């Protein structure tokens, strides 16, 4: 009986280890291929960490599915925000540097978070895109820093 229980536990552990999710589940890292960005992406989460004078004071990961970003092969982007309270969109050109992984949304208007206008692609697979940027400013004697990561899933 003890051998059967041990065998069952071992089988369960092996099953859990081999089916665990990881960042590589969506395929290889495609950040060096600019063409892999082309498509329509929908946000899934927004992670942010807030610092004041170098001390972490707040952080959260919020569900976020009301933004879409379309990137075309000819260097155009279309950004759309749609939720219960606001609807906005922005169009322009984009550039992507395959060595620094810097994505720049040029001609960004008021419909786009200004920090996102220049973001590092920290993850790019066939189905996942992750953009990260940091906003920093000084106000009333306090150095502020906000680190942001916006995650997307490919929808087209």
PDB file of C-alpha atoms in Angstrom:
ATOM      1  CA  UNK A   1       0.000   0.000   0.000  1.00  0.00           C
ATOM      2  CA  UNK A   2       2.799   2.400   0.904  1.00  0.00           C
ATOM      3  CA  UNK A   3       4.586   1.676  -2.410  1.00  0.00           C
ATOM      4  CA  UNK A   4       1.384   2.457  -4.353  1.00  0.00           C
ATOM      5  CA  UNK A   5       0.953   5.750  -2.485  1.00  0.00           C
ATOM      6  CA  UNK A   6       4.576   6.700  -3.078  1.00  0.00           C
ATOM      7  CA  UNK A   7       4.266   5.802  -6.781  1.00  0.00           C
ATOM      8  CA  UNK A   8       1.070   7.874  -7.052  1.00  0.00           C
ATOM      9  CA  UNK A   9       2.726  10.889  -5.384  1.00  0.00           C
ATOM     10  CA  UNK A  10       5.758  10.554  -7.646  1.00  0.00           C
ATOM     11  CA  UNK A  11       3.538  10.382 -10.741  1.00  0.00           C
ATOM     12  CA  UNK A  12       1.596  13.448  -9.593  1.00  0.00           C
ATOM     13  CA  UNK A  13       4.826  15.395  -9.003  1.00  0.00           C
ATOM     14  CA  UNK A  14       6.144  14.494 -12.457  1.00  0.00           C
ATOM     15  CA  UNK A  15       2.855  15.541 -14.021  1.00  0.00           C
ATOM     16  CA  UNK A  16       2.958  18.903 -12.238  1.00  0.00           C
ATOM     17  CA  UNK A  17       6.574  19.538 -13.221  1.00  0.00           C
ATOM     18  CA  UNK A  18       6.061  18.723 -16.888  1.00  0.00           C
ATOM     19  CA  UNK A  19       2.860  20.743 -17.258  1.00  0.00           C
ATOM     20  CA  UNK A  20       3.961  23.860 -15.394  1.00  0.00           C
ATOM     21  CA  UNK A  21       3.604  27.127 -17.257  1.00  0.00           C
ATOM     22  CA  UNK A  22       6.595  29.260 -18.097  1.00  0.00           C
ATOM     23  CA  UNK A  23       7.371  32.337 -20.162  1.00  0.00           C
ATOM     24  CA  UNK A  24       8.732  30.112 -22.907  1.00  0.00           C
ATOM     25  CA  UNK A  25       5.401  28.293 -23.396  1.00  0.00           C
ATOM     26  CA  UNK A  26       4.461  30.709 -26.182  1.00  0.00           C
ATOM     27  CA  UNK A  27       7.526  29.855 -28.225  1.00  0.00           C
ATOM     28  CA  UNK A  28      10.952  31.326 -28.856  1.00  0.00           C
ATOM     29  CA  UNK A  29      12.078  34.892 -28.150  1.00  0.00           C
ATOM     30  CA  UNK A  30      11.308  36.909 -31.298  1.00  0.00           C
ATOM     31  CA  UNK A  31      12.552  40.332 -30.135  1.00  0.00           C
ATOM     32  CA  UNK A  32      15.291  40.364 -32.798  1.00  0.00           C
ATOM     33  CA  UNK A  33      12.659  40.060 -35.573  1.00  0.00           C
ATOM     34  CA  UNK A  34      10.849  43.345 -36.214  1.00  0.00           C
ATOM     35  CA  UNK A  35       8.243  41.575 -38.352  1.00  0.00           C
ATOM     36  CA  UNK A  36       7.074  39.591 -35.311  1.00  0.00           C
ATOM     37  CA  UNK A  37       5.530  42.799 -33.925  1.00  0.00           C
ATOM     38  CA  UNK A  38       3.170  43.162 -36.876  1.00  0.00           C
ATOM     39  CA  UNK A  39      -0.400  42.341 -35.924  1.00  0.00           C
ATOM     40  CA  UNK A  40      -3.124  43.390 -33.505  1.00  0.00           C
ATOM     41  CA  UNK A  41      -2.474  43.063 -29.783  1.00  0.00           C
ATOM     42  CA  UNK A  42      -4.908  43.359 -26.866  1.00  0.00           C
ATOM     43  CA  UNK A  43      -3.754  44.258 -23.376  1.00  0.00           C
ATOM     44  CA  UNK A  44      -4.133  41.655 -20.636  1.00  0.00           C
ATOM     45  CA  UNK A  45      -2.456  43.185 -17.567  1.00  0.00           C
ATOM     46  CA  UNK A  46      -0.751  46.373 -16.420  1.00  0.00           C
ATOM     47  CA  UNK A  47       1.887  45.948 -13.712  1.00  0.00           C
ATOM     48  CA  UNK A  48       3.279  49.030 -12.028  1.00  0.00           C
ATOM     49  CA  UNK A  49       5.629  49.799  -9.158  1.00  0.00           C
ATOM     50  CA  UNK A  50       5.741  53.251  -7.539  1.00  0.00           C
ATOM     51  CA  UNK A  51       8.835  54.704  -5.817  1.00  0.00           C
ATOM     52  CA  UNK A  52       9.329  57.892  -3.814  1.00  0.00           C
ATOM     53  CA  UNK A  53      12.932  58.955  -3.166  1.00  0.00           C
ATOM     54  CA  UNK A  54      14.087  55.477  -4.139  1.00  0.00           C
ATOM     55  CA  UNK A  55      11.784  53.681  -1.694  1.00  0.00           C
ATOM     56  CA  UNK A  56       9.105  51.359  -3.055  1.00  0.00           C
ATOM     57  CA  UNK A  57       5.766  52.610  -1.770  1.00  0.00           C
ATOM     58  CA  UNK A  58       3.171  50.806  -3.872  1.00  0.00           C
ATOM     59  CA  UNK A  59       2.752  48.145  -6.547  1.00  0.00           C
ATOM     60  CA  UNK A  60      -0.064  46.334  -8.301  1.00  0.00           C
ATOM     61  CA  UNK A  61      -0.966  44.140 -11.231  1.00  0.00           C
ATOM     62  CA  UNK A  62      -4.272  45.169 -12.706  1.00  0.00           C
ATOM     63  CA  UNK A  63      -6.355  43.256 -15.256  1.00  0.00           C
ATOM     64  CA  UNK A  64      -6.481  45.357 -18.374  1.00  0.00           C
ATOM     65  CA  UNK A  65      -8.291  44.346 -21.557  1.00  0.00           C
ATOM     66  CA  UNK A  66      -9.602  47.595 -22.987  1.00  0.00           C
ATOM     67  CA  UNK A  67      -6.611  48.643 -25.125  1.00  0.00           C
ATOM     68  CA  UNK A  68      -5.627  47.376 -28.554  1.00  0.00           C
ATOM     69  CA  UNK A  69      -2.438  48.155 -30.442  1.00  0.00           C
ATOM     70  CA  UNK A  70      -2.222  47.420 -34.133  1.00  0.00           C
ATOM     71  CA  UNK A  71       1.232  47.498 -35.746  1.00  0.00           C
ATOM     72  CA  UNK A  72       1.488  47.284 -39.540  1.00  0.00           C
ATOM     73  CA  UNK A  73       4.342  46.127 -41.753  1.00  0.00           C
ATOM     74  CA  UNK A  74       4.702  49.638 -43.235  1.00  0.00           C
ATOM     75  CA  UNK A  75       5.481  51.203 -39.823  1.00  0.00           C
ATOM     76  CA  UNK A  76       2.047  52.512 -38.858  1.00  0.00           C
ATOM     77  CA  UNK A  77       0.312  52.010 -35.517  1.00  0.00           C
ATOM     78  CA  UNK A  78      -3.269  52.353 -34.334  1.00  0.00           C
ATOM     79  CA  UNK A  79      -3.954  52.537 -30.574  1.00  0.00           C
ATOM     80  CA  UNK A  80      -7.506  52.238 -29.267  1.00  0.00           C
ATOM     81  CA  UNK A  81      -8.882  52.494 -25.736  1.00  0.00           C
ATOM     82  CA  UNK A  82     -12.437  51.374 -25.092  1.00  0.00           C
ATOM     83  CA  UNK A  83     -14.063  50.882 -21.706  1.00  0.00           C
ATOM     84  CA  UNK A  84     -17.205  51.912 -19.858  1.00  0.00           C
ATOM     85  CA  UNK A  85     -15.978  55.462 -19.231  1.00  0.00           C
ATOM     86  CA  UNK A  86     -13.748  56.547 -22.079  1.00  0.00           C
ATOM     87  CA  UNK A  87     -13.125  55.903 -25.722  1.00  0.00           C
ATOM     88  CA  UNK A  88     -10.026  57.248 -27.441  1.00  0.00           C
ATOM     89  CA  UNK A  89      -7.690  56.347 -30.225  1.00  0.00           C
ATOM     90  CA  UNK A  90      -4.382  57.433 -31.647  1.00  0.00           C
ATOM     91  CA  UNK A  91      -2.625  56.810 -34.950  1.00  0.00           C
ATOM     92  CA  UNK A  92       0.929  57.399 -36.051  1.00  0.00           C
ATOM     93  CA  UNK A  93       4.188  55.831 -37.125  1.00  0.00           C
ATOM     94  CA  UNK A  94       6.409  53.523 -35.122  1.00  0.00           C
ATOM     95  CA  UNK A  95      10.029  52.460 -35.160  1.00  0.00           C
ATOM     96  CA  UNK A  96      11.622  49.387 -33.601  1.00  0.00           C
ATOM     97  CA  UNK A  97      15.317  48.807 -32.905  1.00  0.00           C
ATOM     98  CA  UNK A  98      16.027  45.064 -32.927  1.00  0.00           C
ATOM     99  CA  UNK A  99      19.268  45.419 -30.925  1.00  0.00           C
ATOM    100  CA  UNK A 100      17.999  47.635 -28.065  1.00  0.00           C
ATOM    101  CA  UNK A 101      14.398  46.299 -28.379  1.00  0.00           C
ATOM    102  CA  UNK A 102      13.153  49.901 -28.175  1.00  0.00           C
ATOM    103  CA  UNK A 103       9.682  50.489 -29.651  1.00  0.00           C
ATOM    104  CA  UNK A 104       8.876  54.141 -30.302  1.00  0.00           C
ATOM    105  CA  UNK A 105       5.364  55.281 -31.152  1.00  0.00           C
ATOM    106  CA  UNK A 106       5.928  58.518 -33.068  1.00  0.00           C
ATOM    107  CA  UNK A 107       3.385  61.306 -33.508  1.00  0.00           C
ATOM    108  CA  UNK A 108       1.746  60.150 -30.269  1.00  0.00           C
ATOM    109  CA  UNK A 109      -1.294  62.232 -29.444  1.00  0.00           C
ATOM    110  CA  UNK A 110      -3.380  62.658 -26.309  1.00  0.00           C
ATOM    111  CA  UNK A 111      -5.002  59.231 -26.708  1.00  0.00           C
ATOM    112  CA  UNK A 112      -1.768  57.477 -25.724  1.00  0.00           C
ATOM    113  CA  UNK A 113       0.015  57.223 -22.380  1.00  0.00           C
ATOM    114  CA  UNK A 114       3.139  59.334 -22.958  1.00  0.00           C
ATOM    115  CA  UNK A 115       5.423  56.862 -21.144  1.00  0.00           C
ATOM    116  CA  UNK A 116       4.316  54.144 -23.530  1.00  0.00           C
ATOM    117  CA  UNK A 117       5.416  56.278 -26.482  1.00  0.00           C
ATOM    118  CA  UNK A 118       8.939  54.908 -25.918  1.00  0.00           C
ATOM    119  CA  UNK A 119       8.996  51.421 -24.392  1.00  0.00           C
ATOM    120  CA  UNK A 120      11.319  48.437 -24.306  1.00  0.00           C
ATOM    121  CA  UNK A 121       9.969  45.168 -25.688  1.00  0.00           C
ATOM    122  CA  UNK A 122      10.819  42.879 -22.778  1.00  0.00           C
ATOM    123  CA  UNK A 123       8.977  39.871 -24.214  1.00  0.00           C
ATOM    124  CA  UNK A 124       7.891  38.959 -27.727  1.00  0.00           C
ATOM    125  CA  UNK A 125       6.700  35.544 -28.820  1.00  0.00           C
ATOM    126  CA  UNK A 126       4.194  34.452 -31.440  1.00  0.00           C
ATOM    127  CA  UNK A 127       1.303  35.164 -29.034  1.00  0.00           C
ATOM    128  CA  UNK A 128       2.675  37.475 -26.309  1.00  0.00           C
ATOM    129  CA  UNK A 129       4.046  41.014 -26.221  1.00  0.00           C
ATOM    130  CA  UNK A 130       5.322  42.841 -23.158  1.00  0.00           C
ATOM    131  CA  UNK A 131       6.251  46.537 -23.142  1.00  0.00           C
ATOM    132  CA  UNK A 132       8.085  48.172 -20.227  1.00  0.00           C
ATOM    133  CA  UNK A 133       8.866  51.795 -19.502  1.00  0.00           C
ATOM    134  CA  UNK A 134       9.783  54.017 -16.567  1.00  0.00           C
ATOM    135  CA  UNK A 135       8.443  57.493 -15.820  1.00  0.00           C
ATOM    136  CA  UNK A 136      10.548  59.706 -13.536  1.00  0.00           C
ATOM    137  CA  UNK A 137       9.953  63.226 -12.243  1.00  0.00           C
ATOM    138  CA  UNK A 138      10.763  65.532  -9.352  1.00  0.00           C
ATOM    139  CA  UNK A 139       8.055  67.430  -7.518  1.00  0.00           C
ATOM    140  CA  UNK A 140       7.851  69.173  -4.124  1.00  0.00           C
ATOM    141  CA  UNK A 141      11.204  67.778  -2.967  1.00  0.00           C
ATOM    142  CA  UNK A 142      10.361  64.182  -3.895  1.00  0.00           C
ATOM    143  CA  UNK A 143      11.950  62.058  -6.641  1.00  0.00           C
ATOM    144  CA  UNK A 144       9.177  59.936  -8.157  1.00  0.00           C
ATOM    145  CA  UNK A 145       9.652  56.862 -10.316  1.00  0.00           C
ATOM    146  CA  UNK A 146       6.958  54.604 -11.761  1.00  0.00           C
ATOM    147  CA  UNK A 147       7.954  51.353 -13.484  1.00  0.00           C
ATOM    148  CA  UNK A 148       5.311  50.001 -15.868  1.00  0.00           C
ATOM    149  CA  UNK A 149       4.852  46.749 -17.759  1.00  0.00           C
ATOM    150  CA  UNK A 150       1.947  46.330 -20.132  1.00  0.00           C
ATOM    151  CA  UNK A 151       1.250  42.764 -21.330  1.00  0.00           C
ATOM    152  CA  UNK A 152      -0.599  41.918 -24.547  1.00  0.00           C
ATOM    153  CA  UNK A 153      -1.947  38.851 -26.308  1.00  0.00           C
ATOM    154  CA  UNK A 154      -2.109  38.629 -30.096  1.00  0.00           C
ATOM    155  CA  UNK A 155      -5.684  38.759 -31.410  1.00  0.00           C
ATOM    156  CA  UNK A 156      -4.889  39.039 -35.161  1.00  0.00           C
TER     157      UNK A 156
END
